[in-house]
mmCIF file of C-alpha atoms and ligand atoms in Angstrom:
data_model
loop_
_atom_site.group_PDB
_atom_site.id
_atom_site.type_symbol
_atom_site.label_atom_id
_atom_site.label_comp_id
_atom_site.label_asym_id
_atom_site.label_seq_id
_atom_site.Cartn_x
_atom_site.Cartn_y
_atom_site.Cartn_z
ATOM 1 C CA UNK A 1 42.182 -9.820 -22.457
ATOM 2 C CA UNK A 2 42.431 -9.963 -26.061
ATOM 3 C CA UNK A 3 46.006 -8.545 -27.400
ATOM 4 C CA UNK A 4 45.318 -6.297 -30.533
ATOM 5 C CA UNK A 5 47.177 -7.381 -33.491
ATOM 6 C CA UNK A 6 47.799 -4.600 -35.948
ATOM 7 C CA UNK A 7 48.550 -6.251 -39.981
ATOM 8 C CA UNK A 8 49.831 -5.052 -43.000
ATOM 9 C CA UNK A 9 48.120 -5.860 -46.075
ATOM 10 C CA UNK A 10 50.702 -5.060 -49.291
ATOM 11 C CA UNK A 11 48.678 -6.491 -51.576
ATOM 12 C CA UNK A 12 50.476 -6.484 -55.249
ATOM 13 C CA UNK A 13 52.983 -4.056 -54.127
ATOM 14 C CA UNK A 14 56.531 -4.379 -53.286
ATOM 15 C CA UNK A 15 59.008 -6.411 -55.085
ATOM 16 C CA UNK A 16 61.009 -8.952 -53.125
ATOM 17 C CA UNK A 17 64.031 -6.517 -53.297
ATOM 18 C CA UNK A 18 61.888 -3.800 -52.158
ATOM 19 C CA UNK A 19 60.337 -5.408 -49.605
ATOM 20 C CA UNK A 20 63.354 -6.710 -47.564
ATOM 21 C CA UNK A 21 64.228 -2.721 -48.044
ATOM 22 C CA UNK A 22 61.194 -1.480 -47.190
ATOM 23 C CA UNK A 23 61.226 -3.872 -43.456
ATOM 24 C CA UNK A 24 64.809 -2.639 -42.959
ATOM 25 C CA UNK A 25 63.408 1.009 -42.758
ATOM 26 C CA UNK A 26 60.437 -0.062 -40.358
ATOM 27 C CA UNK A 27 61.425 -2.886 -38.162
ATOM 28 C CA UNK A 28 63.146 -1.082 -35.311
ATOM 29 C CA UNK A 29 60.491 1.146 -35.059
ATOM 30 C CA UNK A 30 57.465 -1.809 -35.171
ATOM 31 C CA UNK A 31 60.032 -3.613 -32.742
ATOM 32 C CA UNK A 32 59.966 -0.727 -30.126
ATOM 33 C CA UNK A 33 56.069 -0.495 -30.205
ATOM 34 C CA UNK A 34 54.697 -3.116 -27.327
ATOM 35 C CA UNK A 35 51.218 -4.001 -26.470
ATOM 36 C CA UNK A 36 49.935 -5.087 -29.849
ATOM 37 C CA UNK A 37 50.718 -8.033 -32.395
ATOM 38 C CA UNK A 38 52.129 -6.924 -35.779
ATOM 39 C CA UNK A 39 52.309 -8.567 -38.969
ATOM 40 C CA UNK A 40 53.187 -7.719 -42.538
ATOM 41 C CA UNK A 41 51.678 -9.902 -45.446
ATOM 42 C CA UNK A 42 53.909 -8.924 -48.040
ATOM 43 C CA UNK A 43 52.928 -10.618 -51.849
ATOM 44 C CA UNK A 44 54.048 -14.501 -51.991
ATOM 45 C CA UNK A 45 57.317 -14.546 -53.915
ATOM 46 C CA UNK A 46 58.504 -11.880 -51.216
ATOM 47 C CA UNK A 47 57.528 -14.006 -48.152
ATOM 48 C CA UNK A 48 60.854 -15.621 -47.519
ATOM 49 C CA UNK A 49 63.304 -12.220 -48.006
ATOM 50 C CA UNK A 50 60.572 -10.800 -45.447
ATOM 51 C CA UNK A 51 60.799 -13.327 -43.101
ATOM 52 C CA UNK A 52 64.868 -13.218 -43.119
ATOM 53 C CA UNK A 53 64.378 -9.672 -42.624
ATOM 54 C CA UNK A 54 62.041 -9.371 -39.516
ATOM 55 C CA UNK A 55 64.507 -12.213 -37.622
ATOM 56 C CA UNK A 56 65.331 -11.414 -33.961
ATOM 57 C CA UNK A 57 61.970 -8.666 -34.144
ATOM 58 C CA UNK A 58 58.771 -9.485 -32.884
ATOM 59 C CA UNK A 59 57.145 -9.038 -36.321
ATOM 60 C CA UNK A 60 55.034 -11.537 -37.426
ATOM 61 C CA UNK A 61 54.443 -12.855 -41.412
ATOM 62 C CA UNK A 62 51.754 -13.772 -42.982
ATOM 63 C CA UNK A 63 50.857 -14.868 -46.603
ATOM 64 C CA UNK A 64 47.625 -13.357 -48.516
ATOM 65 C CA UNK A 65 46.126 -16.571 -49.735
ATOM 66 C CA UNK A 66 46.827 -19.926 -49.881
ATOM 67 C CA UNK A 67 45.516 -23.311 -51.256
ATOM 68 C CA UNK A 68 43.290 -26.145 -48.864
ATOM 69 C CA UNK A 69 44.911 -29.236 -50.399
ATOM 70 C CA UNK A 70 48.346 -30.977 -49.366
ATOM 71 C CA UNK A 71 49.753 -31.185 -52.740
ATOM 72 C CA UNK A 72 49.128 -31.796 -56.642
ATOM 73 C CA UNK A 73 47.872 -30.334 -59.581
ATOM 74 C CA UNK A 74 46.702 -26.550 -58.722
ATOM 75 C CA UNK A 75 48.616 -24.879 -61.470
ATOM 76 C CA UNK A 76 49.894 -21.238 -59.527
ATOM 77 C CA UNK A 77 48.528 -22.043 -55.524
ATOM 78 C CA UNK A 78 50.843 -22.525 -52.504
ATOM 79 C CA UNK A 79 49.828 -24.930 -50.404
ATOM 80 C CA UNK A 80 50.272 -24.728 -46.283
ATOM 81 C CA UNK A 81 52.993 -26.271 -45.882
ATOM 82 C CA UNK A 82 55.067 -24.206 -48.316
ATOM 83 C CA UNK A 83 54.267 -20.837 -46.077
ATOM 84 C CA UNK A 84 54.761 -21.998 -42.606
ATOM 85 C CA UNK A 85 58.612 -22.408 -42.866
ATOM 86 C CA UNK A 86 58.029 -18.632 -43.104
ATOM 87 C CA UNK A 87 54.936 -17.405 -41.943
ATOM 88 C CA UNK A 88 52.457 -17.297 -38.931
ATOM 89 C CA UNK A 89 49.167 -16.079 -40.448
ATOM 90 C CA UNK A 90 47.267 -16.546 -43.697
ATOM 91 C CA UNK A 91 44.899 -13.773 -44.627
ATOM 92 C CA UNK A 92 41.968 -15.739 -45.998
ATOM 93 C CA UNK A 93 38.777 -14.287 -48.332
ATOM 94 C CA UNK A 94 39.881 -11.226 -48.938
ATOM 95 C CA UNK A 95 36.965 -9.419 -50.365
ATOM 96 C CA UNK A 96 39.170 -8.506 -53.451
ATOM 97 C CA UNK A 97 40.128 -12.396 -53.984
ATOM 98 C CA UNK A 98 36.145 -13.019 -53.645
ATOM 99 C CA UNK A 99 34.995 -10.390 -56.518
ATOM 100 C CA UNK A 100 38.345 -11.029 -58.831
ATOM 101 C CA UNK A 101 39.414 -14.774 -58.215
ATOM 102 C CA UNK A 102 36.106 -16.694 -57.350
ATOM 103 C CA UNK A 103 36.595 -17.472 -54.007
ATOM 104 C CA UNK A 104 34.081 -18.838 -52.079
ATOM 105 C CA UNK A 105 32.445 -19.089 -48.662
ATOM 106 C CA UNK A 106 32.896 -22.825 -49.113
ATOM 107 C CA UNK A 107 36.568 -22.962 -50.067
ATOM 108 C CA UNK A 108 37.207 -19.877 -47.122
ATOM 109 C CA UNK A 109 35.911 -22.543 -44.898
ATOM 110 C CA UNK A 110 38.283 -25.357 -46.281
ATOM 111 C CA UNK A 111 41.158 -22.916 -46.266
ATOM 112 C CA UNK A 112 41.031 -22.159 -42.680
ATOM 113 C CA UNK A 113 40.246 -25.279 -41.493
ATOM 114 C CA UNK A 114 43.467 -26.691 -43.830
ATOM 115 C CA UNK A 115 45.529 -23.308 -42.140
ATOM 116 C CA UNK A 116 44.600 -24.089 -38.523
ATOM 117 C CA UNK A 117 45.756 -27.899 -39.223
ATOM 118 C CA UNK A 118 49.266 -26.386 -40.221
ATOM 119 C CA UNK A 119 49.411 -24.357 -37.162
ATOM 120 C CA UNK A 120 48.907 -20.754 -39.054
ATOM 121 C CA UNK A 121 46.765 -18.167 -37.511
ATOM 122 C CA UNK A 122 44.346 -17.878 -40.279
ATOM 123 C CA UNK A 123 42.824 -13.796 -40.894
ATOM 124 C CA UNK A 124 39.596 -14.197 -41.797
ATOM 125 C CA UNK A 125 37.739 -11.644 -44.196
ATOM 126 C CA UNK A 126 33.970 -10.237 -44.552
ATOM 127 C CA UNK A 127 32.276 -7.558 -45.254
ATOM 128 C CA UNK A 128 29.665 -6.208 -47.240
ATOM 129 C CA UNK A 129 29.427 -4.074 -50.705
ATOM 130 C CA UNK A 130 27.828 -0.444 -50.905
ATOM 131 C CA UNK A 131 24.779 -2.170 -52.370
ATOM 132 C CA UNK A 132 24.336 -4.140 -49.373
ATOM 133 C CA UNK A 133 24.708 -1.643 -46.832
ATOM 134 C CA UNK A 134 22.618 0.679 -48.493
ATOM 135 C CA UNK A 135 19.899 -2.025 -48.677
ATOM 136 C CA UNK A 136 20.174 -2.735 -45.246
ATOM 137 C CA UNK A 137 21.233 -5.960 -45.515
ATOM 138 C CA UNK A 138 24.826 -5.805 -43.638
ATOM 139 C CA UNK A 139 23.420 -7.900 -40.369
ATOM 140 C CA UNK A 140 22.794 -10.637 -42.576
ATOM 141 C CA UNK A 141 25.152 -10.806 -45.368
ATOM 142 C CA UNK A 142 27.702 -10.463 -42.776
ATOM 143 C CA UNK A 143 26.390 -12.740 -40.303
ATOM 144 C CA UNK A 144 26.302 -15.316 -43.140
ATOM 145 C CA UNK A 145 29.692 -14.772 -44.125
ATOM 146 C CA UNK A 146 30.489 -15.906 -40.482
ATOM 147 C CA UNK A 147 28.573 -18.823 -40.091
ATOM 148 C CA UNK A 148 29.738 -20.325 -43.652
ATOM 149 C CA UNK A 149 33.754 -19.289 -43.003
ATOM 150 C CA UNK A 150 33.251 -20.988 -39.411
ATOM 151 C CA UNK A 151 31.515 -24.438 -39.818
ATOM 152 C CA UNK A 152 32.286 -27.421 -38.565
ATOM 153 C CA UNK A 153 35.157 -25.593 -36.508
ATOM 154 C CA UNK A 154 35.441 -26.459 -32.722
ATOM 155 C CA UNK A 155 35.447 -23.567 -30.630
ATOM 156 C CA UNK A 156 39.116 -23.939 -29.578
ATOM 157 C CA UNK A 157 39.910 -23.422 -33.594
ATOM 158 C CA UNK A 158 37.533 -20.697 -33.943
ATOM 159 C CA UNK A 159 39.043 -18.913 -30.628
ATOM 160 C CA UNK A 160 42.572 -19.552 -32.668
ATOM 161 C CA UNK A 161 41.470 -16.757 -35.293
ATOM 162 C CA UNK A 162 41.287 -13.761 -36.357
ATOM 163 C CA UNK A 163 38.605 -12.026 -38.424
ATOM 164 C CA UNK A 164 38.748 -8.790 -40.235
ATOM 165 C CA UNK A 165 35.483 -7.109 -40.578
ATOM 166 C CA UNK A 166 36.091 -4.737 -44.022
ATOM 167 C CA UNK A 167 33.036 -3.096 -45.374
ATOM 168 C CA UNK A 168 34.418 -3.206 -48.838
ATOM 169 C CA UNK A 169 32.817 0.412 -49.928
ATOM 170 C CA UNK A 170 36.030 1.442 -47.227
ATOM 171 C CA UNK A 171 38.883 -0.752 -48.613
ATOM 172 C CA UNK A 172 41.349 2.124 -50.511
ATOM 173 C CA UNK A 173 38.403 4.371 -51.013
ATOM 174 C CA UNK A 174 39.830 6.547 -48.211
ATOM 175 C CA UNK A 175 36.348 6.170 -46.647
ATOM 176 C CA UNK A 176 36.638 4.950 -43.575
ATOM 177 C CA UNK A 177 33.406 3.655 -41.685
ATOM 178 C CA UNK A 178 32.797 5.790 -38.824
ATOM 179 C CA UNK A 179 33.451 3.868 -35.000
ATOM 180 C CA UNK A 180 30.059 4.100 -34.315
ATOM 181 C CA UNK A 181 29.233 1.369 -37.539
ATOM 182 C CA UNK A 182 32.908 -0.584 -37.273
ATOM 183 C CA UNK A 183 31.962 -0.777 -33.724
ATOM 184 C CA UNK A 184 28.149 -1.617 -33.950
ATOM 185 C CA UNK A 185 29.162 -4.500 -36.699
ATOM 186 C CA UNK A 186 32.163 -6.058 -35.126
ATOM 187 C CA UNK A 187 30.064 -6.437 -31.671
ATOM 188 C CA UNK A 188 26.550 -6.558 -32.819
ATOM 189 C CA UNK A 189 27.490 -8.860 -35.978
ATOM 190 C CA UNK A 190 30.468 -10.382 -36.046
ATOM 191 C CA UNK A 191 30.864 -11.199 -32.288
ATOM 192 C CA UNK A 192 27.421 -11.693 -31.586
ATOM 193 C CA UNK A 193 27.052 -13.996 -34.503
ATOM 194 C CA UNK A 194 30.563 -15.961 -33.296
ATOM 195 C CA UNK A 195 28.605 -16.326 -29.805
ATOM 196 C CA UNK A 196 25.542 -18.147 -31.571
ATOM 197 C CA UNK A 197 27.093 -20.558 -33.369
ATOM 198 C CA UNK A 198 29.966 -21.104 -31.013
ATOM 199 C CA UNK A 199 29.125 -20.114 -27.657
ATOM 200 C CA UNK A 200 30.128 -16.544 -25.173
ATOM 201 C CA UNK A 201 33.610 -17.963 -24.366
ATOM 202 C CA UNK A 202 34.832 -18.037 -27.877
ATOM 203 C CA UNK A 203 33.270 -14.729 -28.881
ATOM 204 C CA UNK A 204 34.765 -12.864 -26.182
ATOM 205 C CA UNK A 205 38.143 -14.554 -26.592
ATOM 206 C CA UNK A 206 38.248 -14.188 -30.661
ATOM 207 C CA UNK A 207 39.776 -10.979 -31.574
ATOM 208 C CA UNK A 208 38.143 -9.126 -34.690
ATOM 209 C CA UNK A 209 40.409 -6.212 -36.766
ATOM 210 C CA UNK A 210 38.405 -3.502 -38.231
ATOM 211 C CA UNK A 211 39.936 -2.844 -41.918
ATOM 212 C CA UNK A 212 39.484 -0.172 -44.676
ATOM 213 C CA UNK A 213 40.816 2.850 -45.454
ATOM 214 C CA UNK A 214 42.657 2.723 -41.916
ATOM 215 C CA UNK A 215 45.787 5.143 -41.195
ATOM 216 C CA UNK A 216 47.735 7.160 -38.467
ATOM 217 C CA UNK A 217 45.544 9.691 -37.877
ATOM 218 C CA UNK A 218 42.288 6.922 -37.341
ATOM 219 C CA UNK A 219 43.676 4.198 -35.536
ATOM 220 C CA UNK A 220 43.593 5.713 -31.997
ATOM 221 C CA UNK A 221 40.138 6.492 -32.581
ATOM 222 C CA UNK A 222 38.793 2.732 -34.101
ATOM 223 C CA UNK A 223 41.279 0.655 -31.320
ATOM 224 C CA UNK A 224 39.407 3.020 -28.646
ATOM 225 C CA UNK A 225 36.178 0.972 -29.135
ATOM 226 C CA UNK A 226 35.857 -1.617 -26.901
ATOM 227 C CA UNK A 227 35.349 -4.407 -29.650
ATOM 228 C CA UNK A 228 38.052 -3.353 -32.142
ATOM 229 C CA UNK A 229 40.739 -5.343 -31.379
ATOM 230 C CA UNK A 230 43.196 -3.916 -33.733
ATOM 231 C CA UNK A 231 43.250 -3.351 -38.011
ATOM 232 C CA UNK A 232 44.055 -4.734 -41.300
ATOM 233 C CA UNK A 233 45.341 -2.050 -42.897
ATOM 234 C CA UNK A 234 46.247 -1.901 -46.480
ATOM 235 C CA UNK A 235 47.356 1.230 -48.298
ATOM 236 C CA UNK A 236 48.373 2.868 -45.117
ATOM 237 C CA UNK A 237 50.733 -0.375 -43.959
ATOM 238 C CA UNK A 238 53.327 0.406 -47.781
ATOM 239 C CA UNK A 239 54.575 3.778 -46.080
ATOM 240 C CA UNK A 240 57.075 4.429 -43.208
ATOM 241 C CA UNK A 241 54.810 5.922 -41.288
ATOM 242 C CA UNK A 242 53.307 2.438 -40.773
ATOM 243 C CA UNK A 243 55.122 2.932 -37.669
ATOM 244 C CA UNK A 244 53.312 5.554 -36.487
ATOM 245 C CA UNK A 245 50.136 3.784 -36.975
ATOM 246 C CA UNK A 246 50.880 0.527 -35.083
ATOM 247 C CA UNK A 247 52.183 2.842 -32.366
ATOM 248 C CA UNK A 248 49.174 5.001 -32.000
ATOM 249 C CA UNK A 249 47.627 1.837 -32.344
ATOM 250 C CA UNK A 250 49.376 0.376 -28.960
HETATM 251 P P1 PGA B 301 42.974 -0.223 -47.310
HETATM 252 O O1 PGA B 301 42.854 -1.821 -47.518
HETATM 253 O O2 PGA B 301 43.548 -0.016 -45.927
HETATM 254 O O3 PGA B 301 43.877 0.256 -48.394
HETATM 255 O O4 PGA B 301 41.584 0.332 -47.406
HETATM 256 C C1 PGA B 301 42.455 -2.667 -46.476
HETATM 257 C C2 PGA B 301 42.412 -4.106 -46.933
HETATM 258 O O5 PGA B 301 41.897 -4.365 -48.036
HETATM 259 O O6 PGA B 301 42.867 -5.034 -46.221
#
């Protein structure tokens, strides 16, 4: 059985100050909910305040990015080791860090291997643009995605993650891809690609969030499919009623 897990995606939003104000508001509420993982990925220089603030809750943190190397001369990256005193996941390959800061399949497939060696539970990002899905190439773009982010990883380190499957023509457009195409990508894409490369076991233990454009009123409806195994949600996750998604979600 694969436990959902239900993240928050804040993107460039929230100060520090804001933050820890904005967890005080939800984390008795996200605490109540049971039955699903829950994380909030709040922007770097907020991680720690979040992290004091979510103590004694079952509320998980994760960072947005984060570098591959140890140490040294990366002017502006964190590198592992300066997140896990805080946080538990690592969203990696974010299609908006892919079409703004250059990041590439190669360096998503350093970064998760370097984020698995720290112990994080690395978040793993792809999806394809409108151009590709209207040119019927979404099998194979995303399929390629996979294979790049995941090689060279055992199958033990690829059960360890999660990926989020975000067309991008969905993220914060408010168009949200129908069950019937989340649904048909995650299983026949995503999990079926997972199962080449890796093998059955893997593929049915890896769990695999649907994101974009997801909110209260959707969740219910995406988790019901049997191979959505929970969300990355972004605009939806900087409002209260946060809550009310991750508990429809449960
Ligand atoms: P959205 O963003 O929920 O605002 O569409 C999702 C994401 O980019 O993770």
């Amino acid at each position: 059985m694969r436990t959902p897990i239900i993240a928050g995606n804040w993107k460039m939003n929230k100060t520090a100050v804001e933050a820890a104000a904005f967890i005080s508001q939800i984390r008795d509420g996200l605490n109540a909910v049971s039955g699903v993982d829950i994380a909030v990925c709040p922007p770097a220089i907020a991680i720690p305040a979040v992290a004091e603030a979510v103590k004694g809750t079952k509320i998980g943190v994760g960072a947005q990015n984060m570098y591959f190397e140890e140490s040294g001369a990366f002017t502006g990256e964190l590198a592992p080791n300066m997140i896990t005193p805080f946080c538990q996941y690592v969203i990696l390959g974010h299609s908006e860090r892919r079409a703004y800061f250059g990041e590439t399949d190669e360096g998503v497939n350093k970064k998760i291997k370097a984020a698995l060696a720290h112990g994080l539970t690395p978040m793993v990002c792809v999806g394809e643009s409108l151009e590709q899905n209207e040119a019927g190439e979404t099998h194979s773009f995303v399929s390629g995605q996979v294979k790049a982010a995941f090689a060279g990883l055992t199958a033990d380190q690829a059960a360890a993650c999660v990926i989020a499957y975000e067309p991008i023509w969905a993220i914060g457009t408010g168009r949200t891809a129908t069950v019937e195409q989340a649904g048909s990508i995650i299983g026949g894409t995503v999990r079926a690609t997972i199962a080449e490369i890796l093998g059955d076991d893997v593929a049915q233990q890896i769990r695999i969030q649907y994101g974009g454009s997801v909110n209260e009123k959707n969740i219910a409806e995406l988790m019901a499919h049997p191979d959505i195994d929970g969300a990355l949600v972004g605009g939806a996750s900087l409002k209260p009623t946060f809550v009310d998604l991750v508990a429809n979600a449960a």
